[in-house]
Amino acid sequence: MRFGTIAARLTATIGISLAALAGLASNAQAQNRNCVDTLMGLDGGSRFAGVLALTHVAEDIKGAGYFTIFAPTDAAIGAASFLADRIFPMQSGSQRQPDPVLGPAAVNAHILDGRYTSASLKPGETVTTRTRAGNQITVTNQEGKVTITGYGGATATVVRADIPCANGVIHVIDHVLIRDR
């Protein structure tokens, strides 16, 4: 019986160790991919990654430097239909092309230069900073709930924090940081 108990403990220990290694491997894999590629692989983050690519902002943030990206969920982008006509106005026929000024500005309103994890903001702290678009945003940690107030008073809550990538960190938010006029 004693051998059975030792074998069971050893099996459990090996199982836990393998699970931990698998978690480390997936975390390391995410850290080896840039933020754009990491976004593409996120469940519910592909629409923002697509907008990054269409507005050519993806090319900028794949390069040198560190970035913090507040990535709206696919549902948040879908709910912000007012942005589609402004960022992707109709061209000839039924083609939509990104506006060369408004498209990148709208996307960059969700990106900060530098890598800022949730540990950067202590509970009860509020920080005001500027995005890559030059917009002022306010980030508040109220009892562990992190909210961002962006352009025109648009407010979003971080629903998933600290997704690592090789050149920064991604925080998934529940709304876009631009308000309809």
PDB file of C-alpha atoms in Angstrom:
ATOM      1  CA  MET A   1       0.000   0.000   0.000  1.00  0.00           C
ATOM      2  CA  ARG A   2       2.768   2.363   0.817  1.00  0.00           C
ATOM      3  CA  PHE A   3       4.230   1.882  -2.665  1.00  0.00           C
ATOM      4  CA  GLY A   4       0.818   2.701  -4.178  1.00  0.00           C
ATOM      5  CA  THR A   5       0.643   5.960  -2.209  1.00  0.00           C
ATOM      6  CA  ILE A   6       4.152   6.974  -3.250  1.00  0.00           C
ATOM      7  CA  ALA A   7       3.405   6.111  -6.875  1.00  0.00           C
ATOM      8  CA  ALA A   8       0.168   8.131  -6.752  1.00  0.00           C
ATOM      9  CA  ARG A   9       1.989  11.144  -5.290  1.00  0.00           C
ATOM     10  CA  LEU A  10       4.773  10.840  -7.843  1.00  0.00           C
ATOM     11  CA  THR A  11       2.231  10.614 -10.678  1.00  0.00           C
ATOM     12  CA  ALA A  12       0.376  13.670  -9.340  1.00  0.00           C
ATOM     13  CA  THR A  13       3.639  15.604  -8.980  1.00  0.00           C
ATOM     14  CA  ILE A  14       4.702  14.739 -12.526  1.00  0.00           C
ATOM     15  CA  GLY A  15       1.255  15.713 -13.838  1.00  0.00           C
ATOM     16  CA  ILE A  16       1.370  19.070 -12.063  1.00  0.00           C
ATOM     17  CA  SER A  17       4.931  19.676 -13.254  1.00  0.00           C
ATOM     18  CA  LEU A  18       3.993  18.915 -16.866  1.00  0.00           C
ATOM     19  CA  ALA A  19       0.977  21.227 -16.647  1.00  0.00           C
ATOM     20  CA  ALA A  20       3.180  23.994 -15.248  1.00  0.00           C
ATOM     21  CA  LEU A  21       5.729  23.462 -18.013  1.00  0.00           C
ATOM     22  CA  ALA A  22       2.969  23.603 -20.629  1.00  0.00           C
ATOM     23  CA  GLY A  23       1.800  26.900 -19.138  1.00  0.00           C
ATOM     24  CA  LEU A  24       5.333  28.252 -19.178  1.00  0.00           C
ATOM     25  CA  ALA A  25       5.799  27.129 -22.767  1.00  0.00           C
ATOM     26  CA  SER A  26       2.634  28.889 -23.954  1.00  0.00           C
ATOM     27  CA  ASN A  27       3.599  32.021 -22.002  1.00  0.00           C
ATOM     28  CA  ALA A  28       7.105  31.903 -23.482  1.00  0.00           C
ATOM     29  CA  GLN A  29       5.637  31.372 -26.940  1.00  0.00           C
ATOM     30  CA  ALA A  30       3.421  34.461 -26.489  1.00  0.00           C
ATOM     31  CA  GLN A  31       6.426  36.458 -25.313  1.00  0.00           C
ATOM     32  CA  ASN A  32       8.326  35.480 -28.467  1.00  0.00           C
ATOM     33  CA  ARG A  33       5.573  36.799 -30.754  1.00  0.00           C
ATOM     34  CA  ASN A  34       5.113  40.507 -31.383  1.00  0.00           C
ATOM     35  CA  CYS A  35       1.944  42.220 -30.182  1.00  0.00           C
ATOM     36  CA  VAL A  36       0.212  42.083 -33.577  1.00  0.00           C
ATOM     37  CA  ASP A  37       0.746  38.333 -33.936  1.00  0.00           C
ATOM     38  CA  THR A  38      -0.302  37.818 -30.315  1.00  0.00           C
ATOM     39  CA  LEU A  39      -3.513  39.777 -30.961  1.00  0.00           C
ATOM     40  CA  MET A  40      -4.261  37.652 -34.019  1.00  0.00           C
ATOM     41  CA  GLY A  41      -4.121  34.560 -31.831  1.00  0.00           C
ATOM     42  CA  LEU A  42      -6.321  35.958 -29.063  1.00  0.00           C
ATOM     43  CA  ASP A  43      -9.841  34.680 -28.765  1.00  0.00           C
ATOM     44  CA  GLY A  44     -12.033  37.688 -29.547  1.00  0.00           C
ATOM     45  CA  GLY A  45      -9.163  39.979 -30.578  1.00  0.00           C
ATOM     46  CA  SER A  46      -8.909  39.398 -34.295  1.00  0.00           C
ATOM     47  CA  ARG A  47     -11.043  42.375 -35.388  1.00  0.00           C
ATOM     48  CA  PHE A  48      -8.717  44.869 -33.689  1.00  0.00           C
ATOM     49  CA  ALA A  49      -5.706  43.061 -35.171  1.00  0.00           C
ATOM     50  CA  GLY A  50      -7.368  43.337 -38.574  1.00  0.00           C
ATOM     51  CA  VAL A  51      -7.939  47.067 -38.131  1.00  0.00           C
ATOM     52  CA  LEU A  52      -4.277  47.430 -37.099  1.00  0.00           C
ATOM     53  CA  ALA A  53      -3.269  45.801 -40.376  1.00  0.00           C
ATOM     54  CA  LEU A  54      -5.721  47.708 -42.596  1.00  0.00           C
ATOM     55  CA  THR A  55      -4.649  51.085 -41.192  1.00  0.00           C
ATOM     56  CA  HIS A  56      -0.951  50.126 -41.486  1.00  0.00           C
ATOM     57  CA  VAL A  57      -0.405  50.715 -37.759  1.00  0.00           C
ATOM     58  CA  ALA A  58       0.590  47.047 -37.453  1.00  0.00           C
ATOM     59  CA  GLU A  59       3.742  47.801 -39.433  1.00  0.00           C
ATOM     60  CA  ASP A  60       4.695  50.519 -36.934  1.00  0.00           C
ATOM     61  CA  ILE A  61       4.210  48.437 -33.818  1.00  0.00           C
ATOM     62  CA  LYS A  62       5.919  45.347 -35.198  1.00  0.00           C
ATOM     63  CA  GLY A  63       9.110  47.411 -35.307  1.00  0.00           C
ATOM     64  CA  ALA A  64      11.387  48.652 -32.576  1.00  0.00           C
ATOM     65  CA  GLY A  65      10.038  49.807 -29.252  1.00  0.00           C
ATOM     66  CA  TYR A  66       7.679  48.627 -26.556  1.00  0.00           C
ATOM     67  CA  PHE A  67       3.946  49.215 -26.570  1.00  0.00           C
ATOM     68  CA  THR A  68       0.914  48.873 -24.349  1.00  0.00           C
ATOM     69  CA  ILE A  69      -2.189  48.049 -26.343  1.00  0.00           C
ATOM     70  CA  PHE A  70      -5.722  48.473 -25.027  1.00  0.00           C
ATOM     71  CA  ALA A  71      -7.400  46.101 -27.482  1.00  0.00           C
ATOM     72  CA  PRO A  72     -11.194  46.272 -27.707  1.00  0.00           C
ATOM     73  CA  THR A  73     -12.929  42.907 -27.934  1.00  0.00           C
ATOM     74  CA  ASP A  74     -14.509  41.896 -31.224  1.00  0.00           C
ATOM     75  CA  ALA A  75     -17.908  42.607 -29.636  1.00  0.00           C
ATOM     76  CA  ALA A  76     -16.774  46.115 -28.610  1.00  0.00           C
ATOM     77  CA  ILE A  77     -15.677  46.883 -32.154  1.00  0.00           C
ATOM     78  CA  GLY A  78     -18.952  45.504 -33.493  1.00  0.00           C
ATOM     79  CA  ALA A  79     -20.891  47.772 -31.126  1.00  0.00           C
ATOM     80  CA  ALA A  80     -18.951  50.830 -32.363  1.00  0.00           C
ATOM     81  CA  SER A  81     -20.482  50.834 -35.826  1.00  0.00           C
ATOM     82  CA  PHE A  82     -20.260  54.648 -35.864  1.00  0.00           C
ATOM     83  CA  LEU A  83     -16.513  54.282 -36.363  1.00  0.00           C
ATOM     84  CA  ALA A  84     -16.742  52.149 -39.493  1.00  0.00           C
ATOM     85  CA  ASP A  85     -18.032  54.963 -41.696  1.00  0.00           C
ATOM     86  CA  ARG A  86     -15.406  57.381 -40.398  1.00  0.00           C
ATOM     87  CA  ILE A  87     -12.404  55.082 -40.366  1.00  0.00           C
ATOM     88  CA  PHE A  88     -13.364  53.101 -43.475  1.00  0.00           C
ATOM     89  CA  PRO A  89     -15.407  55.463 -45.677  1.00  0.00           C
ATOM     90  CA  MET A  90     -17.026  54.105 -48.828  1.00  0.00           C
ATOM     91  CA  GLN A  91     -14.900  54.482 -51.902  1.00  0.00           C
ATOM     92  CA  SER A  92     -16.013  53.865 -55.452  1.00  0.00           C
ATOM     93  CA  GLY A  93     -18.480  51.002 -55.677  1.00  0.00           C
ATOM     94  CA  SER A  94     -18.878  49.137 -52.430  1.00  0.00           C
ATOM     95  CA  GLN A  95     -15.207  49.173 -51.431  1.00  0.00           C
ATOM     96  CA  ARG A  96     -14.125  50.561 -48.082  1.00  0.00           C
ATOM     97  CA  GLN A  97     -10.604  51.855 -47.622  1.00  0.00           C
ATOM     98  CA  PRO A  98      -9.141  53.218 -44.399  1.00  0.00           C
ATOM     99  CA  ASP A  99      -9.039  56.977 -44.121  1.00  0.00           C
ATOM    100  CA  PRO A 100      -5.278  57.720 -44.160  1.00  0.00           C
ATOM    101  CA  VAL A 101      -5.553  60.109 -41.202  1.00  0.00           C
ATOM    102  CA  LEU A 102      -8.567  59.032 -39.138  1.00  0.00           C
ATOM    103  CA  GLY A 103      -7.874  55.293 -39.403  1.00  0.00           C
ATOM    104  CA  PRO A 104      -4.421  55.326 -37.817  1.00  0.00           C
ATOM    105  CA  ALA A 105      -5.514  58.005 -35.307  1.00  0.00           C
ATOM    106  CA  ALA A 106      -8.436  55.871 -34.097  1.00  0.00           C
ATOM    107  CA  VAL A 107      -6.222  52.810 -33.704  1.00  0.00           C
ATOM    108  CA  ASN A 108      -3.364  54.725 -32.060  1.00  0.00           C
ATOM    109  CA  ALA A 109      -5.876  56.096 -29.530  1.00  0.00           C
ATOM    110  CA  HIS A 110      -5.663  52.587 -28.037  1.00  0.00           C
ATOM    111  CA  ILE A 111      -1.853  52.335 -27.908  1.00  0.00           C
ATOM    112  CA  LEU A 112       0.739  53.758 -25.517  1.00  0.00           C
ATOM    113  CA  ASP A 113       4.470  53.902 -26.078  1.00  0.00           C
ATOM    114  CA  GLY A 114       6.119  51.764 -23.397  1.00  0.00           C
ATOM    115  CA  ARG A 115       5.187  48.541 -21.615  1.00  0.00           C
ATOM    116  CA  TYR A 116       2.775  49.024 -18.690  1.00  0.00           C
ATOM    117  CA  THR A 117       1.460  45.987 -16.848  1.00  0.00           C
ATOM    118  CA  SER A 118      -1.377  46.051 -14.347  1.00  0.00           C
ATOM    119  CA  ALA A 119       1.242  46.022 -11.576  1.00  0.00           C
ATOM    120  CA  SER A 120       2.263  49.511 -12.775  1.00  0.00           C
ATOM    121  CA  LEU A 121      -0.974  50.930 -11.353  1.00  0.00           C
ATOM    122  CA  LYS A 122      -1.532  50.521  -7.629  1.00  0.00           C
ATOM    123  CA  PRO A 123      -5.073  50.130  -6.218  1.00  0.00           C
ATOM    124  CA  GLY A 124      -6.686  53.549  -5.791  1.00  0.00           C
ATOM    125  CA  GLU A 125      -4.243  55.182  -8.212  1.00  0.00           C
ATOM    126  CA  THR A 126      -5.178  57.256 -11.261  1.00  0.00           C
ATOM    127  CA  VAL A 127      -2.733  58.084 -14.048  1.00  0.00           C
ATOM    128  CA  THR A 128      -3.230  60.442 -16.970  1.00  0.00           C
ATOM    129  CA  THR A 129      -1.097  59.955 -20.072  1.00  0.00           C
ATOM    130  CA  ARG A 130      -1.159  60.367 -23.842  1.00  0.00           C
ATOM    131  CA  THR A 131      -1.707  57.735 -26.484  1.00  0.00           C
ATOM    132  CA  ARG A 132       0.280  57.409 -29.707  1.00  0.00           C
ATOM    133  CA  ALA A 133      -2.509  59.450 -31.342  1.00  0.00           C
ATOM    134  CA  GLY A 134      -1.839  62.290 -28.897  1.00  0.00           C
ATOM    135  CA  ASN A 135      -5.147  61.820 -27.075  1.00  0.00           C
ATOM    136  CA  GLN A 136      -5.195  62.124 -23.327  1.00  0.00           C
ATOM    137  CA  ILE A 137      -6.440  59.065 -21.451  1.00  0.00           C
ATOM    138  CA  THR A 138      -6.976  58.463 -17.766  1.00  0.00           C
ATOM    139  CA  VAL A 139      -6.369  55.025 -16.276  1.00  0.00           C
ATOM    140  CA  THR A 140      -7.854  54.268 -12.857  1.00  0.00           C
ATOM    141  CA  ASN A 141      -7.468  51.246 -10.591  1.00  0.00           C
ATOM    142  CA  GLN A 142     -10.488  51.245  -8.297  1.00  0.00           C
ATOM    143  CA  GLU A 143     -10.430  48.208  -6.005  1.00  0.00           C
ATOM    144  CA  GLY A 144      -8.788  46.051  -8.673  1.00  0.00           C
ATOM    145  CA  LYS A 145     -11.111  47.187 -11.478  1.00  0.00           C
ATOM    146  CA  VAL A 146      -9.079  49.069 -14.081  1.00  0.00           C
ATOM    147  CA  THR A 147     -10.961  51.571 -16.226  1.00  0.00           C
ATOM    148  CA  ILE A 148      -9.718  53.791 -19.015  1.00  0.00           C
ATOM    149  CA  THR A 149     -11.365  57.046 -19.997  1.00  0.00           C
ATOM    150  CA  GLY A 150     -10.451  58.070 -23.508  1.00  0.00           C
ATOM    151  CA  TYR A 151     -11.304  60.620 -26.143  1.00  0.00           C
ATOM    152  CA  GLY A 152     -14.623  62.393 -25.591  1.00  0.00           C
ATOM    153  CA  GLY A 153     -15.229  60.624 -22.296  1.00  0.00           C
ATOM    154  CA  ALA A 154     -15.456  57.109 -23.752  1.00  0.00           C
ATOM    155  CA  THR A 155     -14.903  54.618 -20.937  1.00  0.00           C
ATOM    156  CA  ALA A 156     -13.720  51.018 -21.061  1.00  0.00           C
ATOM    157  CA  THR A 157     -12.932  48.390 -18.455  1.00  0.00           C
ATOM    158  CA  VAL A 158     -10.005  46.002 -18.690  1.00  0.00           C
ATOM    159  CA  VAL A 159     -11.513  42.520 -18.948  1.00  0.00           C
ATOM    160  CA  ARG A 160      -8.222  40.659 -19.431  1.00  0.00           C
ATOM    161  CA  ALA A 161      -4.900  42.140 -18.368  1.00  0.00           C
ATOM    162  CA  ASP A 162      -1.213  41.537 -18.917  1.00  0.00           C
ATOM    163  CA  ILE A 163      -1.105  39.440 -22.068  1.00  0.00           C
ATOM    164  CA  PRO A 164       2.632  39.370 -22.796  1.00  0.00           C
ATOM    165  CA  CYS A 165       4.180  39.836 -26.212  1.00  0.00           C
ATOM    166  CA  ALA A 166       7.772  40.298 -27.338  1.00  0.00           C
ATOM    167  CA  ASN A 167       7.452  44.049 -27.774  1.00  0.00           C
ATOM    168  CA  GLY A 168       4.931  44.978 -25.104  1.00  0.00           C
ATOM    169  CA  VAL A 169       1.765  43.995 -23.325  1.00  0.00           C
ATOM    170  CA  ILE A 170      -1.901  43.770 -24.287  1.00  0.00           C
ATOM    171  CA  HIS A 171      -4.898  44.575 -22.099  1.00  0.00           C
ATOM    172  CA  VAL A 172      -8.279  43.560 -23.530  1.00  0.00           C
ATOM    173  CA  ILE A 173     -11.031  46.149 -22.965  1.00  0.00           C
ATOM    174  CA  ASP A 174     -14.812  46.010 -23.280  1.00  0.00           C
ATOM    175  CA  HIS A 175     -15.386  49.233 -25.295  1.00  0.00           C
ATOM    176  CA  VAL A 176     -13.523  51.359 -27.817  1.00  0.00           C
ATOM    177  CA  LEU A 177     -11.790  54.457 -26.441  1.00  0.00           C
ATOM    178  CA  ILE A 178     -13.394  56.833 -28.923  1.00  0.00           C
ATOM    179  CA  ARG A 179     -16.856  58.249 -28.466  1.00  0.00           C
ATOM    180  CA  ASP A 180     -19.403  58.999 -31.144  1.00  0.00           C
ATOM    181  CA  ARG A 181     -19.815  62.725 -31.570  1.00  0.00           C
TER     182      ARG A 181
END
